[in-house]
Coordinates of C-alpha atoms in Angstrom, one line a residue:
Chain A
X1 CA 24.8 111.3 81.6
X2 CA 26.3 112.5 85.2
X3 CA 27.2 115.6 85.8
X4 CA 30.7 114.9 88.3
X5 CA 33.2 116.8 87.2
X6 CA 35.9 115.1 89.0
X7 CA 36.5 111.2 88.8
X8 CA 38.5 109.7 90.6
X9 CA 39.9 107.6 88.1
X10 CA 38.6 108.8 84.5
X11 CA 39.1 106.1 82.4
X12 CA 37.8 103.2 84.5
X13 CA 34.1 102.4 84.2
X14 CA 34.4 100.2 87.7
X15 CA 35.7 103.6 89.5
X16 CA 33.0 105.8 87.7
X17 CA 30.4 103.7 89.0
X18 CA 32.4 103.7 92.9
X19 CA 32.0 107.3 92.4
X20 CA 28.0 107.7 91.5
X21 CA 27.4 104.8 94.0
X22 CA 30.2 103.4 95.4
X23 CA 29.0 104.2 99.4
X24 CA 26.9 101.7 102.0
X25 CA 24.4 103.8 102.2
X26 CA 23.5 104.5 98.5
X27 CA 23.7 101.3 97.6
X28 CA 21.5 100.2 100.4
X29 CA 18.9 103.1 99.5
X30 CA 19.0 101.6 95.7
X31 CA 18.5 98.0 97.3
X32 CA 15.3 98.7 99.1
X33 CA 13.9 101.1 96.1
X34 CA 14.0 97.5 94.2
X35 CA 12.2 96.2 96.9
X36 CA 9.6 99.1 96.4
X37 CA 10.5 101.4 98.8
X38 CA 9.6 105.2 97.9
X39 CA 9.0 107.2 101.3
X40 CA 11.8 109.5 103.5
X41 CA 10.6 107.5 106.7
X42 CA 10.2 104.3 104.7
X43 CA 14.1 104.7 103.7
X44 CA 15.0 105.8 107.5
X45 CA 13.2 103.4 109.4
X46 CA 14.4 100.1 107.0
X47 CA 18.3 101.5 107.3
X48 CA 18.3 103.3 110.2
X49 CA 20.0 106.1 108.8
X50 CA 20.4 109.6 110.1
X51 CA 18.1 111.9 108.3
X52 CA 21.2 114.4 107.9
X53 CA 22.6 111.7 105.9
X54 CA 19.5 109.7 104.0
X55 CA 19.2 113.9 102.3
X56 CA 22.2 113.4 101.4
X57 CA 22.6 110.1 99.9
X58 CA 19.0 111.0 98.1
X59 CA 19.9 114.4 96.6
X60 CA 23.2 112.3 95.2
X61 CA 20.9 109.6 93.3
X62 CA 18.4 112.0 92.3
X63 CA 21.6 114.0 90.8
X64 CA 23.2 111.8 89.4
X65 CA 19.7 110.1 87.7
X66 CA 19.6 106.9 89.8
X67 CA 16.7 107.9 91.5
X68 CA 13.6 110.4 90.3
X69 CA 11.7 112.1 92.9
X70 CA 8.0 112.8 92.4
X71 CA 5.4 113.9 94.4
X72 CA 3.1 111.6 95.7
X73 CA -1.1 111.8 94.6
X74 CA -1.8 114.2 97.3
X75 CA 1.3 115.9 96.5
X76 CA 2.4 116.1 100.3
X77 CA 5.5 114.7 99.9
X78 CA 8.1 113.1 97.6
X79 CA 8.7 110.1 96.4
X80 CA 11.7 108.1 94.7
X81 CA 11.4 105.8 92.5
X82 CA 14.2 104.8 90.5
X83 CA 15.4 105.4 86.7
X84 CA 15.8 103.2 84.0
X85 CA 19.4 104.0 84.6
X86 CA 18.7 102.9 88.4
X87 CA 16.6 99.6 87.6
X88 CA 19.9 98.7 85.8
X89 CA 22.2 98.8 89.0
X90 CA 20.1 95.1 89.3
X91 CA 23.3 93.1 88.7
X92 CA 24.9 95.5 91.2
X93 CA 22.8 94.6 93.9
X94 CA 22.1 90.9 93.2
X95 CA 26.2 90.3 92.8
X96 CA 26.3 91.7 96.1
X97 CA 23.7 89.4 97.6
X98 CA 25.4 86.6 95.9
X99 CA 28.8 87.7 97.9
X100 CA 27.2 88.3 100.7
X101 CA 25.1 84.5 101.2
X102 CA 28.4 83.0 100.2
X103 CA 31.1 84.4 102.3
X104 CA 28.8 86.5 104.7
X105 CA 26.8 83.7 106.8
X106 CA 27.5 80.9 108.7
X107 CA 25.6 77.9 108.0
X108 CA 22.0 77.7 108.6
X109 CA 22.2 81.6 109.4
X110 CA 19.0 83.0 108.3
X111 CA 19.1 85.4 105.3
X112 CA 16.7 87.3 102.5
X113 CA 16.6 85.6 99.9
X114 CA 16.2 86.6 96.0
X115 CA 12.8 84.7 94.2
X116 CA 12.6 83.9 90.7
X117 CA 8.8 84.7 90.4
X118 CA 8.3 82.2 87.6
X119 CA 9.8 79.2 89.0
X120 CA 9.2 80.1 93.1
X121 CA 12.9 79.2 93.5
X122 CA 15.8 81.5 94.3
X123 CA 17.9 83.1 91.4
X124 CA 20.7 81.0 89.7
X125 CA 24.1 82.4 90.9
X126 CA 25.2 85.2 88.6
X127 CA 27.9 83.6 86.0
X128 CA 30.0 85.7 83.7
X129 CA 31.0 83.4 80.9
X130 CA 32.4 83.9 77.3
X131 CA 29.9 83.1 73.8
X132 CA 31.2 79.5 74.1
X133 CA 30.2 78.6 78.0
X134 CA 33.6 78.9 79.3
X135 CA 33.3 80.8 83.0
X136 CA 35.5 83.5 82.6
X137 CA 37.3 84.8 86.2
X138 CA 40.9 87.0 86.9
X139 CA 42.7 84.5 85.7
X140 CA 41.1 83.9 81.8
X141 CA 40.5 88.1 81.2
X142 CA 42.3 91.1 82.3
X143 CA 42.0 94.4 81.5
X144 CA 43.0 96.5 78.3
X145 CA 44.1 100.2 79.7
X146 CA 43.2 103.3 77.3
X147 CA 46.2 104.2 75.1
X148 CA 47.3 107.5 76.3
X149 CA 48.9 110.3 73.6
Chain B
X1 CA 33.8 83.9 108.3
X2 CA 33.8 87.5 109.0
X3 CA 34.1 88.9 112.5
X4 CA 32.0 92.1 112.2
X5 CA 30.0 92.4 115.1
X6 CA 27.6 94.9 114.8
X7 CA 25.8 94.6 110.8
X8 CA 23.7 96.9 109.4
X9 CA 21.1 94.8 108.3
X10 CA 21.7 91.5 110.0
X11 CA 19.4 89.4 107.2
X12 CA 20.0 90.8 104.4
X13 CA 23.4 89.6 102.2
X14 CA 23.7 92.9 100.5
X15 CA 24.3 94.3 103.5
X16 CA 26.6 92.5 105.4
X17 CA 28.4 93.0 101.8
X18 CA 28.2 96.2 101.5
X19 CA 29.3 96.2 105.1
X20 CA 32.7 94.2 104.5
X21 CA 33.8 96.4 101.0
X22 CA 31.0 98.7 100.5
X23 CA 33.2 101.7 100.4
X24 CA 34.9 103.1 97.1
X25 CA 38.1 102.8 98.5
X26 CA 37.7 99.0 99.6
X27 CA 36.4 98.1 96.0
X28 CA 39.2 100.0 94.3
X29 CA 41.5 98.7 96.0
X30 CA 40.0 95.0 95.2
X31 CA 39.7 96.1 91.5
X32 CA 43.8 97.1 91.7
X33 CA 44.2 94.1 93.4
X34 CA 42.3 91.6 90.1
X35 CA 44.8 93.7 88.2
X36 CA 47.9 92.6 90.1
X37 CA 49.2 95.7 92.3
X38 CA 50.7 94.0 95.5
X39 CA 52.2 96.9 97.0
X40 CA 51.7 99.9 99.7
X41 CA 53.4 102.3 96.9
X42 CA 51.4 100.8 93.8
X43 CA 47.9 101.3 95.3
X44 CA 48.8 104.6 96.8
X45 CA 50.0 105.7 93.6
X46 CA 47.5 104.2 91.4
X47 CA 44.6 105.5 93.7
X48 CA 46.0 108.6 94.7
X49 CA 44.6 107.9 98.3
X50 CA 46.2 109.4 101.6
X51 CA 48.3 107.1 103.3
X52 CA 46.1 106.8 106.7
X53 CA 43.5 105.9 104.4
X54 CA 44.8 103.5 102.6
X55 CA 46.6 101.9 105.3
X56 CA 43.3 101.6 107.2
X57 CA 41.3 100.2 104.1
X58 CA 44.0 97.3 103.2
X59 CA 44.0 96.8 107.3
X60 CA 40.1 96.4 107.2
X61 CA 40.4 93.9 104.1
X62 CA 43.0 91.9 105.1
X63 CA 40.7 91.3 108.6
X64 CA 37.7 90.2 106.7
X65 CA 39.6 87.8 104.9
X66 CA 39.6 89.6 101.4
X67 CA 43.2 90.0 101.0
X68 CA 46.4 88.7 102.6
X69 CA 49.0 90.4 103.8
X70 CA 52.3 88.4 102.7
X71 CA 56.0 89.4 103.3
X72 CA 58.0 89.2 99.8
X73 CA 60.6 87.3 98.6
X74 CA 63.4 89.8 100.7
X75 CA 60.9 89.9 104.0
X76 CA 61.2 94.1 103.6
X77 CA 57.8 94.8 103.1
X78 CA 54.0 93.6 102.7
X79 CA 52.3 92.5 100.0
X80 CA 48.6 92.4 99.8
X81 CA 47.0 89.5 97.2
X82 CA 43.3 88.4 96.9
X83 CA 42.4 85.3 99.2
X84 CA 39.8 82.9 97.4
X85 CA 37.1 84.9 99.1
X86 CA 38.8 87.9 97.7
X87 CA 38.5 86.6 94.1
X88 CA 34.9 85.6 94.7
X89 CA 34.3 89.2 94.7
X90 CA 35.2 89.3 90.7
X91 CA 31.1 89.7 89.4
X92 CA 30.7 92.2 91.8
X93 CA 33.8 94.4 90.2
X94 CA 32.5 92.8 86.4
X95 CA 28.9 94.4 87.4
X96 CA 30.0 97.9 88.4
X97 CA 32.2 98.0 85.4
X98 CA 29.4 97.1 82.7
X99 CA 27.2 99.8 84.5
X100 CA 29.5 102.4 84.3
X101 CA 30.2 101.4 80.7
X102 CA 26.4 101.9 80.0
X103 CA 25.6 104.9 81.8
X104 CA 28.9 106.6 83.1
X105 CA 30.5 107.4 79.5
X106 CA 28.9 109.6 76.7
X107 CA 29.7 107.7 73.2
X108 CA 33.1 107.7 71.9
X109 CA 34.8 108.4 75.5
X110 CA 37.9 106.7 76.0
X111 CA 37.5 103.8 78.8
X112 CA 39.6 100.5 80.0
X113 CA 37.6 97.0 78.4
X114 CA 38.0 94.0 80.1
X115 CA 39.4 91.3 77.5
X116 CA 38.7 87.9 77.4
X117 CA 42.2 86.0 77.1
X118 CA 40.9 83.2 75.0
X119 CA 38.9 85.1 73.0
X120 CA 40.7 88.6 72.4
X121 CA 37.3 90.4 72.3
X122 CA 35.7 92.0 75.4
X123 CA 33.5 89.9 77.9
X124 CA 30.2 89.9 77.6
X125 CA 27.6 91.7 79.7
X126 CA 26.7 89.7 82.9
X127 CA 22.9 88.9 82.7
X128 CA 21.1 86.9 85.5
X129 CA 19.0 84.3 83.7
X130 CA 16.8 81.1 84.9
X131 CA 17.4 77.7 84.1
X132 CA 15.2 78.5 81.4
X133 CA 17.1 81.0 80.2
X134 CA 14.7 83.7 81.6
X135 CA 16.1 87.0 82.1
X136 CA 15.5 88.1 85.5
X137 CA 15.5 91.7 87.0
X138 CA 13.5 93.9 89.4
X139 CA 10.2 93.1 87.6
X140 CA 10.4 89.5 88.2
X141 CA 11.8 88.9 91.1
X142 CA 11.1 89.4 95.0
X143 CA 13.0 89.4 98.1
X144 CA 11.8 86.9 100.3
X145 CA 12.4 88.1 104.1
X146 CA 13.4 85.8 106.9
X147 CA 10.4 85.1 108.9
X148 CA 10.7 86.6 112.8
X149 CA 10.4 84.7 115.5

């Protein structure tokens, strides 16, 4: 469990999560840690990132258990890797890609793309749907608040 | 199409995402927004966000095309509602809410569900799955980079 002792908004899951990872930077740091980045100067040099601020944003996910730091064989330096609890930000970052190649390019504008290693083709598009198929969006679902005494 | 200038990570869809609402504020404002507040006063109160803040967040989101700013019915004030490319942004809300469910709760601890009108129960968990109904995650997938000139 995380250890912040003030949420913004307690009884939302959506604004627990903004707070643990809700920034550009941390959520960029947990994007290229899927992509098997461990190193401090791996992490700066891909983002470009102050080092001020990558300590930060690392001491935060290692905190709050995205993110485990270990040394590396020599034990010279640390590494993160990511958490069980990390790995499952994976919907997180991929609806995010899906966003992003959607409403973020122009046509033809190269971009990254996600690979289904099975098939060699690019992931399916991220669908939330209901036991019978239907798609579900805002307008089918909404959200049931926490009765308060 | 957005008009951001300068992107983080010019290839990669996550980031130009997380450029556009990768900020807590941004995405609780969109989440407020999937639930209906329109106005100023509602997402000021509901967020408990300083007024510069907030008026600079809506300001950023209504330029990248997330929300628009309409007048109401009297022409006294704005009100901010989702443009399509807003609502496209609903699995990226869905996904940081089912994380948080999982990991940012201990059992038993009281938080909002999302309900699925036509069904009553809550939606299920967004899973990312082939067309052969593979799941995918970290472990079998890769990012495939744009090649360099």
């Amino acid at each position: 469990m995380t250890t912040h002792t003030q949420w913004t908004d307690s009884h939302c899951p959506v604004a627990r999560t903004t707070d643990i990872v809700g920034d550009r930077w941390s959520l960029l740091i947990v994007r290229d840690a899927f992509d098997g980045t461990r190193r401090f100067s791996q992490f700066q040099r891909n983002l470009g990132i102050a080092k001020n601020i990558l300590t930060d944003r690392l001491k935060g996910l290692v905190e709050q258990g995205i993110l485990e730091a270990r040394s590396n064989e020599k034990g010279t330096r640390n590494e993160y890797v990511l958490t069980e609890r990390g790995m499952d930000l994976f919907t997180v970052i991929v609806s995010l890609r899906q966003w992003g190649e959607r409403h973020a390019f122009i046509d033809g504008e190269p971009h990254s793309t996600l690979i289904d290693d099975t098939t060699g083709d690019p992931v399916p598009t991220l669908r939330l749907v209901n036991a019978r198929k239907i798609g579900l969006d805002a307008t089918n679902t909404h959200v049931r608040k926490v009765e308060q005494d």
